[in-house]
PDB file of C-alpha atoms in Angstrom:
ATOM      1  CA  MET Z 331     -68.482  66.984  32.568  1.00 41.00           C
ATOM      2  CA  ASP Z 332     -67.594  70.363  34.046  1.00 59.00           C
ATOM      3  CA  ALA Z 333     -64.850  72.345  32.356  1.00 76.00           C
ATOM      4  CA  GLU Z 334     -61.448  72.099  34.004  1.00 88.00           C
ATOM      5  CA  LYS Z 335     -60.342  75.208  35.861  1.00 93.00           C
ATOM      6  CA  VAL Z 336     -56.689  76.108  36.286  1.00 96.00           C
ATOM      7  CA  THR Z 337     -54.758  78.847  37.998  1.00 96.00           C
ATOM      8  CA  VAL Z 338     -52.199  81.116  36.392  1.00 96.00           C
ATOM      9  CA  GLN Z 339     -49.549  79.391  38.478  1.00 95.00           C
ATOM     10  CA  GLN Z 340     -50.525  75.994  37.054  1.00 96.00           C
ATOM     11  CA  LEU Z 341     -50.191  77.417  33.553  1.00 96.00           C
ATOM     12  CA  ALA Z 342     -46.752  78.780  34.395  1.00 97.00           C
ATOM     13  CA  GLU Z 343     -45.661  75.438  35.848  1.00 97.00           C
ATOM     14  CA  ALA Z 344     -46.813  73.551  32.743  1.00 97.00           C
ATOM     15  CA  LEU Z 345     -44.848  75.896  30.490  1.00 98.00           C
ATOM     16  CA  ASP Z 346     -41.808  75.637  32.756  1.00 98.00           C
ATOM     17  CA  ARG Z 347     -41.763  71.862  32.233  1.00 97.00           C
ATOM     18  CA  TRP Z 348     -41.583  72.390  28.472  1.00 98.00           C
ATOM     19  CA  ALA Z 349     -39.559  75.589  28.149  1.00 98.00           C
ATOM     20  CA  PRO Z 350     -37.911  76.272  31.529  1.00 98.00           C
ATOM     21  CA  TRP Z 351     -38.115  79.898  32.615  1.00 98.00           C
ATOM     22  CA  ALA Z 352     -34.490  79.669  33.718  1.00 97.00           C
ATOM     23  CA  GLY Z 353     -33.508  79.258  30.064  1.00 97.00           C
ATOM     24  CA  ALA Z 354     -34.588  82.793  29.145  1.00 98.00           C
ATOM     25  CA  GLU Z 355     -31.950  85.421  28.455  1.00 97.00           C
ATOM     26  CA  SER Z 356     -31.071  87.722  31.356  1.00 96.00           C
ATOM     27  CA  TRP Z 357     -32.469  90.747  29.490  1.00 96.00           C
ATOM     28  CA  ASP Z 358     -35.773  89.028  28.773  1.00 97.00           C
ATOM     29  CA  ASN Z 359     -39.057  89.327  30.696  1.00 97.00           C
ATOM     30  CA  VAL Z 360     -40.917  86.036  30.924  1.00 98.00           C
ATOM     31  CA  GLY Z 361     -43.359  84.217  33.168  1.00 97.00           C
ATOM     32  CA  VAL Z 362     -46.519  85.568  34.770  1.00 97.00           C
ATOM     33  CA  LEU Z 363     -46.608  89.231  33.712  1.00 97.00           C
ATOM     34  CA  ALA Z 364     -50.205  89.859  34.781  1.00 96.00           C
ATOM     35  CA  GLY Z 365     -51.927  87.906  37.508  1.00 89.00           C
ATOM     36  CA  ALA Z 366     -55.494  86.794  38.107  1.00 80.00           C
ATOM     37  CA  ASP Z 367     -57.165  86.055  41.428  1.00 80.00           C
ATOM     38  CA  ALA Z 368     -59.518  83.255  40.384  1.00 88.00           C
ATOM     39  CA  PRO Z 369     -59.034  80.035  38.399  1.00 95.00           C
ATOM     40  CA  PHE Z 370     -60.331  80.102  34.836  1.00 95.00           C
ATOM     41  CA  SER Z 371     -61.696  77.563  32.377  1.00 97.00           C
ATOM     42  CA  ALA Z 372     -60.531  79.090  29.088  1.00 97.00           C
ATOM     43  CA  VAL Z 373     -57.198  80.381  27.780  1.00 98.00           C
ATOM     44  CA  LEU Z 374     -56.311  82.297  24.625  1.00 98.00           C
ATOM     45  CA  CYS Z 375     -52.996  81.673  22.805  1.00 98.00           C
ATOM     46  CA  ALA Z 376     -51.350  84.432  20.755  1.00 98.00           C
ATOM     47  CA  LEU Z 377     -48.009  85.631  19.470  1.00 98.00           C
ATOM     48  CA  ASP Z 378     -48.525  89.174  20.782  1.00 98.00           C
ATOM     49  CA  ILE Z 379     -50.782  90.530  23.504  1.00 98.00           C
ATOM     50  CA  THR Z 380     -52.262  93.631  21.904  1.00 98.00           C
ATOM     51  CA  PRO Z 381     -55.323  95.610  23.055  1.00 98.00           C
ATOM     52  CA  ALA Z 382     -57.343  93.744  20.414  1.00 98.00           C
ATOM     53  CA  VAL Z 383     -56.156  90.390  21.774  1.00 98.00           C
ATOM     54  CA  VAL Z 384     -57.079  91.329  25.357  1.00 98.00           C
ATOM     55  CA  CYS Z 385     -60.547  92.420  24.207  1.00 98.00           C
ATOM     56  CA  GLU Z 386     -60.865  89.145  22.311  1.00 98.00           C
ATOM     57  CA  ALA Z 387     -59.952  87.203  25.461  1.00 98.00           C
ATOM     58  CA  VAL Z 388     -62.671  89.034  27.398  1.00 98.00           C
ATOM     59  CA  ARG Z 389     -65.224  88.523  24.616  1.00 98.00           C
ATOM     60  CA  ARG Z 390     -64.482  84.787  24.363  1.00 98.00           C
ATOM     61  CA  GLY Z 391     -64.498  84.226  28.113  1.00 97.00           C
ATOM     62  CA  CYS Z 392     -60.775  83.559  28.555  1.00 97.00           C
ATOM     63  CA  GLY Z 393     -59.259  84.266  31.939  1.00 97.00           C
ATOM     64  CA  ALA Z 394     -55.694  84.241  30.643  1.00 98.00           C
ATOM     65  CA  VAL Z 395     -53.634  84.887  27.532  1.00 98.00           C
ATOM     66  CA  VAL Z 396     -50.501  82.856  26.860  1.00 98.00           C
ATOM     67  CA  SER Z 397     -48.157  84.510  24.380  1.00 98.00           C
ATOM     68  CA  HIS Z 398     -44.665  84.292  22.969  1.00 98.00           C
ATOM     69  CA  HIS Z 399     -43.797  87.997  23.065  1.00 98.00           C
ATOM     70  CA  PRO Z 400     -43.830  89.638  26.515  1.00 98.00           C
ATOM     71  CA  VAL Z 401     -46.702  92.064  27.029  1.00 98.00           C
ATOM     72  CA  ILE Z 402     -44.386  94.050  29.313  1.00 96.00           C
ATOM     73  CA  PHE Z 403     -40.786  94.216  28.124  1.00 95.00           C
ATOM     74  CA  SER Z 404     -39.298  97.573  29.041  1.00 90.00           C
ATOM     75  CA  PRO Z 405     -40.147  99.029  32.463  1.00 87.00           C
ATOM     76  CA  LEU Z 406     -43.535 100.747  32.417  1.00 89.00           C
ATOM     77  CA  LYS Z 407     -43.336 104.458  33.206  1.00 90.00           C
ATOM     78  CA  ALA Z 408     -47.082 104.980  32.947  1.00 91.00           C
ATOM     79  CA  LEU Z 409     -50.181 102.802  32.820  1.00 91.00           C
ATOM     80  CA  MET Z 410     -52.479 104.322  30.242  1.00 95.00           C
ATOM     81  CA  PRO Z 411     -56.098 103.434  29.450  1.00 96.00           C
ATOM     82  CA  GLY Z 412     -56.502 101.396  26.287  1.00 96.00           C
ATOM     83  CA  THR Z 413     -53.057  99.803  26.413  1.00 97.00           C
ATOM     84  CA  ALA Z 414     -52.716  96.040  26.723  1.00 98.00           C
ATOM     85  CA  PRO Z 415     -51.317  96.029  30.309  1.00 97.00           C
ATOM     86  CA  TYR Z 416     -54.073  98.406  31.435  1.00 97.00           C
ATOM     87  CA  LEU Z 417     -56.788  96.276  29.832  1.00 98.00           C
ATOM     88  CA  LEU Z 418     -55.391  93.084  31.382  1.00 97.00           C
ATOM     89  CA  ALA Z 419     -55.586  94.648  34.840  1.00 95.00           C
ATOM     90  CA  GLN Z 420     -58.955  96.262  34.166  1.00 96.00           C
ATOM     91  CA  HIS Z 421     -60.588  92.977  33.156  1.00 96.00           C
ATOM     92  CA  GLY Z 422     -58.647  90.696  35.503  1.00 96.00           C
ATOM     93  CA  VAL Z 423     -57.085  88.707  32.653  1.00 97.00           C
ATOM     94  CA  ALA Z 424     -53.795  86.960  33.384  1.00 97.00           C
ATOM     95  CA  ALA Z 425     -50.832  86.999  31.000  1.00 98.00           C
ATOM     96  CA  VAL Z 426     -48.137  84.332  30.815  1.00 98.00           C
ATOM     97  CA  CYS Z 427     -45.332  84.985  28.319  1.00 98.00           C
ATOM     98  CA  ALA Z 428     -42.676  82.515  27.140  1.00 98.00           C
ATOM     99  CA  HIS Z 429     -40.096  84.251  24.955  1.00 98.00           C
ATOM    100  CA  THR Z 430     -36.422  83.323  24.586  1.00 98.00           C
ATOM    101  CA  ASN Z 431     -36.924  80.224  26.727  1.00 98.00           C
ATOM    102  CA  LEU Z 432     -39.492  79.019  24.162  1.00 98.00           C
ATOM    103  CA  ASP Z 433     -37.184  79.959  21.271  1.00 97.00           C
ATOM    104  CA  LYS Z 434     -34.562  77.592  22.664  1.00 95.00           C
ATOM    105  CA  ALA Z 435     -36.798  74.758  23.883  1.00 97.00           C
ATOM    106  CA  ALA Z 436     -37.066  71.415  22.109  1.00 97.00           C
ATOM    107  CA  GLY Z 437     -40.283  71.569  20.134  1.00 97.00           C
ATOM    108  CA  GLY Z 438     -40.315  75.345  20.538  1.00 98.00           C
ATOM    109  CA  VAL Z 439     -40.372  78.186  18.031  1.00 98.00           C
ATOM    110  CA  GLY Z 440     -37.337  77.156  15.994  1.00 97.00           C
ATOM    111  CA  ASP Z 441     -38.552  73.590  15.613  1.00 98.00           C
ATOM    112  CA  ALA Z 442     -42.052  74.803  14.718  1.00 98.00           C
ATOM    113  CA  LEU Z 443     -40.616  77.011  11.973  1.00 98.00           C
ATOM    114  CA  ALA Z 444     -38.483  74.196  10.578  1.00 98.00           C
ATOM    115  CA  ALA Z 445     -41.471  71.833  10.573  1.00 98.00           C
ATOM    116  CA  SER Z 446     -43.692  74.419   8.857  1.00 98.00           C
ATOM    117  CA  LEU Z 447     -41.151  74.580   6.018  1.00 98.00           C
ATOM    118  CA  GLY Z 448     -41.353  70.817   5.552  1.00 98.00           C
ATOM    119  CA  LEU Z 449     -37.776  70.179   6.645  1.00 98.00           C
ATOM    120  CA  SER Z 450     -36.787  66.675   7.702  1.00 97.00           C
ATOM    121  CA  SER Z 451     -34.126  65.416  10.132  1.00 97.00           C
ATOM    122  CA  ILE Z 452     -34.521  68.610  12.182  1.00 98.00           C
ATOM    123  CA  GLU Z 453     -31.837  69.141  14.815  1.00 98.00           C
ATOM    124  CA  PRO Z 454     -30.320  71.997  16.859  1.00 97.00           C
ATOM    125  CA  CYS Z 455     -27.237  73.657  15.379  1.00 94.00           C
ATOM    126  CA  GLY Z 456     -26.806  76.451  17.915  1.00 91.00           C
ATOM    127  CA  GLU Z 457     -28.682  77.924  20.825  1.00 93.00           C
ATOM    128  CA  TYR Z 458     -31.453  79.278  18.596  1.00 96.00           C
ATOM    129  CA  CYS Z 459     -30.767  77.744  15.183  1.00 97.00           C
ATOM    130  CA  ARG Z 460     -32.341  74.572  13.820  1.00 98.00           C
ATOM    131  CA  ARG Z 461     -31.249  72.791  10.666  1.00 98.00           C
ATOM    132  CA  GLY Z 462     -33.033  70.345   8.412  1.00 98.00           C
ATOM    133  CA  ALA Z 463     -33.210  68.989   4.887  1.00 98.00           C
ATOM    134  CA  LEU Z 464     -35.525  70.142   2.119  1.00 98.00           C
ATOM    135  CA  PRO Z 465     -37.561  67.484   0.285  1.00 95.00           C
ATOM    136  CA  CYS Z 466     -35.404  68.119  -2.787  1.00 96.00           C
ATOM    137  CA  GLN Z 467     -32.563  70.336  -3.932  1.00 97.00           C
ATOM    138  CA  MET Z 468     -33.629  73.891  -4.804  1.00 98.00           C
ATOM    139  CA  THR Z 469     -32.216  77.101  -6.193  1.00 98.00           C
ATOM    140  CA  ALA Z 470     -32.324  80.205  -4.013  1.00 98.00           C
ATOM    141  CA  ARG Z 471     -35.351  81.491  -5.942  1.00 98.00           C
ATOM    142  CA  GLU Z 472     -37.152  78.167  -5.553  1.00 98.00           C
ATOM    143  CA  LEU Z 473     -36.411  78.170  -1.827  1.00 98.00           C
ATOM    144  CA  ALA Z 474     -37.774  81.714  -1.516  1.00 98.00           C
ATOM    145  CA  ALA Z 475     -40.977  80.668  -3.286  1.00 98.00           C
ATOM    146  CA  HIS Z 476     -41.212  77.595  -1.041  1.00 98.00           C
ATOM    147  CA  VAL Z 477     -40.856  79.691   2.134  1.00 98.00           C
ATOM    148  CA  GLN Z 478     -43.367  82.256   0.904  1.00 97.00           C
ATOM    149  CA  ALA Z 479     -45.939  79.553   0.178  1.00 98.00           C
ATOM    150  CA  ALA Z 480     -45.347  77.759   3.482  1.00 98.00           C
ATOM    151  CA  LEU Z 481     -45.615  80.879   5.638  1.00 98.00           C
ATOM    152  CA  GLY Z 482     -48.134  82.802   3.551  1.00 95.00           C
ATOM    153  CA  ALA Z 483     -46.039  85.950   3.829  1.00 96.00           C
ATOM    154  CA  PRO Z 484     -43.787  87.966   1.514  1.00 94.00           C
ATOM    155  CA  VAL Z 485     -40.081  87.163   1.428  1.00 97.00           C
ATOM    156  CA  ARG Z 486     -36.817  88.658   0.195  1.00 96.00           C
ATOM    157  CA  PHE Z 487     -33.803  86.577  -0.695  1.00 98.00           C
ATOM    158  CA  ALA Z 488     -30.069  86.946  -1.216  1.00 98.00           C
ATOM    159  CA  ASP Z 489     -28.739  84.375  -3.665  1.00 98.00           C
ATOM    160  CA  ALA Z 490     -25.282  82.953  -2.988  1.00 98.00           C
ATOM    161  CA  GLY Z 491     -25.443  81.063  -6.291  1.00 96.00           C
ATOM    162  CA  GLU Z 492     -25.198  77.565  -4.810  1.00 95.00           C
ATOM    163  CA  PRO Z 493     -27.727  74.680  -4.813  1.00 97.00           C
ATOM    164  CA  VAL Z 494     -29.691  74.459  -1.559  1.00 98.00           C
ATOM    165  CA  ARG Z 495     -30.609  71.260   0.298  1.00 97.00           C
ATOM    166  CA  THR Z 496     -29.756  71.865   3.959  1.00 98.00           C
ATOM    167  CA  VAL Z 497     -31.433  74.866   5.582  1.00 98.00           C
ATOM    168  CA  GLY Z 498     -30.842  76.586   8.910  1.00 98.00           C
ATOM    169  CA  VAL Z 499     -33.702  78.557  10.457  1.00 98.00           C
ATOM    170  CA  ILE Z 500     -34.005  81.091  13.257  1.00 98.00           C
ATOM    171  CA  SER Z 501     -37.411  82.555  14.001  1.00 97.00           C
ATOM    172  CA  GLY Z 502     -37.833  86.301  14.476  1.00 97.00           C
ATOM    173  CA  ALA Z 503     -34.696  88.429  14.290  1.00 96.00           C
ATOM    174  CA  GLY Z 504     -31.912  86.145  13.068  1.00 96.00           C
ATOM    175  CA  ASN Z 505     -29.540  88.906  11.914  1.00 95.00           C
ATOM    176  CA  GLU Z 506     -25.912  87.950  12.588  1.00 95.00           C
ATOM    177  CA  LEU Z 507     -26.885  84.466  13.804  1.00 96.00           C
ATOM    178  CA  TRP Z 508     -26.656  83.295  10.180  1.00 97.00           C
ATOM    179  CA  ALA Z 509     -23.146  82.262  11.244  1.00 97.00           C
ATOM    180  CA  GLU Z 510     -24.635  79.417  13.321  1.00 96.00           C
ATOM    181  CA  ALA Z 511     -26.253  78.006  10.197  1.00 97.00           C
ATOM    182  CA  LYS Z 512     -23.077  78.388   8.156  1.00 97.00           C
ATOM    183  CA  ALA Z 513     -20.949  76.715  10.826  1.00 97.00           C
ATOM    184  CA  ALA Z 514     -23.397  73.787  10.813  1.00 97.00           C
ATOM    185  CA  GLY Z 515     -22.896  73.237   7.088  1.00 97.00           C
ATOM    186  CA  CYS Z 516     -26.189  74.733   5.911  1.00 98.00           C
ATOM    187  CA  ASP Z 517     -26.615  75.897   2.328  1.00 98.00           C
ATOM    188  CA  ALA Z 518     -29.199  78.539   3.230  1.00 98.00           C
ATOM    189  CA  PHE Z 519     -30.579  80.502   6.155  1.00 98.00           C
ATOM    190  CA  VAL Z 520     -34.238  81.442   6.759  1.00 98.00           C
ATOM    191  CA  THR Z 521     -35.255  84.058   9.313  1.00 98.00           C
ATOM    192  CA  GLY Z 522     -37.720  86.862  10.006  1.00 98.00           C
ATOM    193  CA  GLU Z 523     -35.363  89.836  10.185  1.00 97.00           C
ATOM    194  CA  MET Z 524     -31.875  90.412   8.800  1.00 97.00           C
ATOM    195  CA  GLY Z 525     -29.782  93.549   8.472  1.00 96.00           C
ATOM    196  CA  HIS Z 526     -28.222  94.750   5.225  1.00 97.00           C
ATOM    197  CA  HIS Z 527     -24.644  94.175   6.365  1.00 97.00           C
ATOM    198  CA  ASP Z 528     -25.490  90.765   7.843  1.00 97.00           C
ATOM    199  CA  ALA Z 529     -26.805  89.722   4.423  1.00 97.00           C
ATOM    200  CA  LEU Z 530     -23.620  90.957   2.727  1.00 98.00           C
ATOM    201  CA  ASP Z 531     -21.484  89.001   5.192  1.00 98.00           C
ATOM    202  CA  ALA Z 532     -23.585  85.865   4.652  1.00 98.00           C
ATOM    203  CA  LEU Z 533     -23.268  86.166   0.877  1.00 98.00           C
ATOM    204  CA  GLU Z 534     -19.518  86.548   1.199  1.00 97.00           C
ATOM    205  CA  ALA Z 535     -19.554  83.283   3.158  1.00 97.00           C
ATOM    206  CA  ARG Z 536     -21.582  81.680   0.302  1.00 97.00           C
ATOM    207  CA  LEU Z 537     -24.773  81.315   2.318  1.00 98.00           C
ATOM    208  CA  THR Z 538     -28.123  81.998   0.635  1.00 98.00           C
ATOM    209  CA  CYS Z 539     -30.546  83.931   2.858  1.00 98.00           C
ATOM    210  CA  VAL Z 540     -34.346  84.095   2.769  1.00 98.00           C
ATOM    211  CA  VAL Z 541     -36.006  86.723   4.957  1.00 98.00           C
ATOM    212  CA  SER Z 542     -39.744  86.660   5.657  1.00 98.00           C
ATOM    213  CA  THR Z 543     -41.381  88.669   8.464  1.00 97.00           C
ATOM    214  CA  HIS Z 544     -40.855  88.453  12.198  1.00 98.00           C
ATOM    215  CA  TYR Z 545     -44.541  87.671  12.659  1.00 98.00           C
ATOM    216  CA  ALA Z 546     -44.714  84.936  10.011  1.00 98.00           C
ATOM    217  CA  THR Z 547     -41.658  83.069  11.294  1.00 98.00           C
ATOM    218  CA  GLU Z 548     -42.971  83.047  14.873  1.00 98.00           C
ATOM    219  CA  ARG Z 549     -46.765  82.792  14.515  1.00 98.00           C
ATOM    220  CA  VAL Z 550     -46.177  79.096  13.743  1.00 98.00           C
ATOM    221  CA  ILE Z 551     -45.701  78.476  17.474  1.00 98.00           C
ATOM    222  CA  VAL Z 552     -49.273  79.443  18.409  1.00 98.00           C
ATOM    223  CA  PRO Z 553     -50.979  76.171  17.358  1.00 98.00           C
ATOM    224  CA  VAL Z 554     -48.114  74.210  18.918  1.00 98.00           C
ATOM    225  CA  LEU Z 555     -48.523  76.157  22.147  1.00 98.00           C
ATOM    226  CA  ALA Z 556     -52.279  75.526  22.131  1.00 98.00           C
ATOM    227  CA  GLN Z 557     -51.741  71.809  21.529  1.00 98.00           C
ATOM    228  CA  ARG Z 558     -49.283  71.588  24.444  1.00 97.00           C
ATOM    229  CA  LEU Z 559     -51.740  73.269  26.814  1.00 98.00           C
ATOM    230  CA  ARG Z 560     -54.612  71.028  25.699  1.00 97.00           C
ATOM    231  CA  ALA Z 561     -52.439  67.991  26.432  1.00 97.00           C
ATOM    232  CA  ALA Z 562     -51.471  69.357  29.860  1.00 97.00           C
ATOM    233  CA  PHE Z 563     -55.053  70.350  30.773  1.00 97.00           C
ATOM    234  CA  PRO Z 564     -57.506  68.123  28.856  1.00 96.00           C
ATOM    235  CA  GLY Z 565     -60.595  69.815  30.300  1.00 95.00           C
ATOM    236  CA  LEU Z 566     -59.399  73.365  29.684  1.00 97.00           C
ATOM    237  CA  SER Z 567     -60.762  75.322  26.716  1.00 97.00           C
ATOM    238  CA  VAL Z 568     -57.667  76.464  24.797  1.00 98.00           C
ATOM    239  CA  LEU Z 569     -58.350  78.892  21.957  1.00 98.00           C
ATOM    240  CA  GLU Z 570     -56.113  80.445  19.299  1.00 98.00           C
ATOM    241  CA  SER Z 571     -56.402  84.182  18.780  1.00 98.00           C
ATOM    242  CA  GLU Z 572     -58.261  85.447  15.720  1.00 97.00           C
ATOM    243  CA  THR Z 573     -57.192  89.087  16.190  1.00 97.00           C
ATOM    244  CA  ASP Z 574     -53.439  88.517  16.585  1.00 96.00           C
ATOM    245  CA  THR Z 575     -52.232  89.703  13.174  1.00 95.00           C
ATOM    246  CA  GLU Z 576     -49.175  90.801  11.220  1.00 96.00           C
ATOM    247  CA  PRO Z 577     -48.527  94.495  12.016  1.00 94.00           C
ATOM    248  CA  PHE Z 578     -47.046  95.272   8.585  1.00 92.00           C
ATOM    249  CA  ARG Z 579     -48.886  95.491   5.277  1.00 89.00           C
ATOM    250  CA  ALA Z 580     -47.169  95.032   1.914  1.00 81.00           C
ATOM    251  CA  LEU Z 581     -47.673  97.740  -0.700  1.00 80.00           C
ATOM    252  CA  GLN Z 582     -48.187  96.203  -4.121  1.00 73.00           C
ATOM    253  CA  ALA Z 583     -46.147  97.530  -7.024  1.00 67.00           C
ATOM    254  CA  GLY Z 584     -47.951 100.395  -8.737  1.00 66.00           C
ATOM    255  CA  ALA Z 585     -50.342 100.909  -5.845  1.00 56.00           C
TER     256      ALA Z 585
END
């Protein structure tokens, strides 16, 4: 059977049915951010569209990259060789990016993060926040170890000194949105970025916080995204990026 070929518009329409473009924040940049003239039979899924990811798409025969983070966010003032937008145009690779609309969507980034942590009874508790129950009661340190093992990334934690069973999660930069978790009766908050003063405020409110990395708390959506596209286009080759990686490296103590 011949491979199924789809257009960039068909990809965008499939994503719109899951995570409507209209749900994105007004400041966001989502949808088709780089076009392609011809239909394609393979798509690459990634968190970020970097130059390495574009080159991977070309190498693996993918006519489009579908990502969470927009490849073009701020207005471009120059199009320089070697940058991701330049390479997309140079090789005729399309880019479709679902950002804050996918954060909010049912089954989107927040739900994927909650599921990856093994939470049960997952439900929305704010526009971006999801809450769920741990398999058993934990201390703050035990929760931090649990999150680190689940995400395979380093974590920091702020211990409010209370037992933890109900956890609120926000992927990426949660910051002051810890208040959504607290208002929903959560014992702890897990996110990918949190400011110093936000952590102090959360501790004052008796909310334990566990902070991993932006990448680790959002990369969990890539296999979910790939699965959704395979279901929508059974004959399409949907690949997950092998070059989309965490930008930060941890320096070991004493190194």
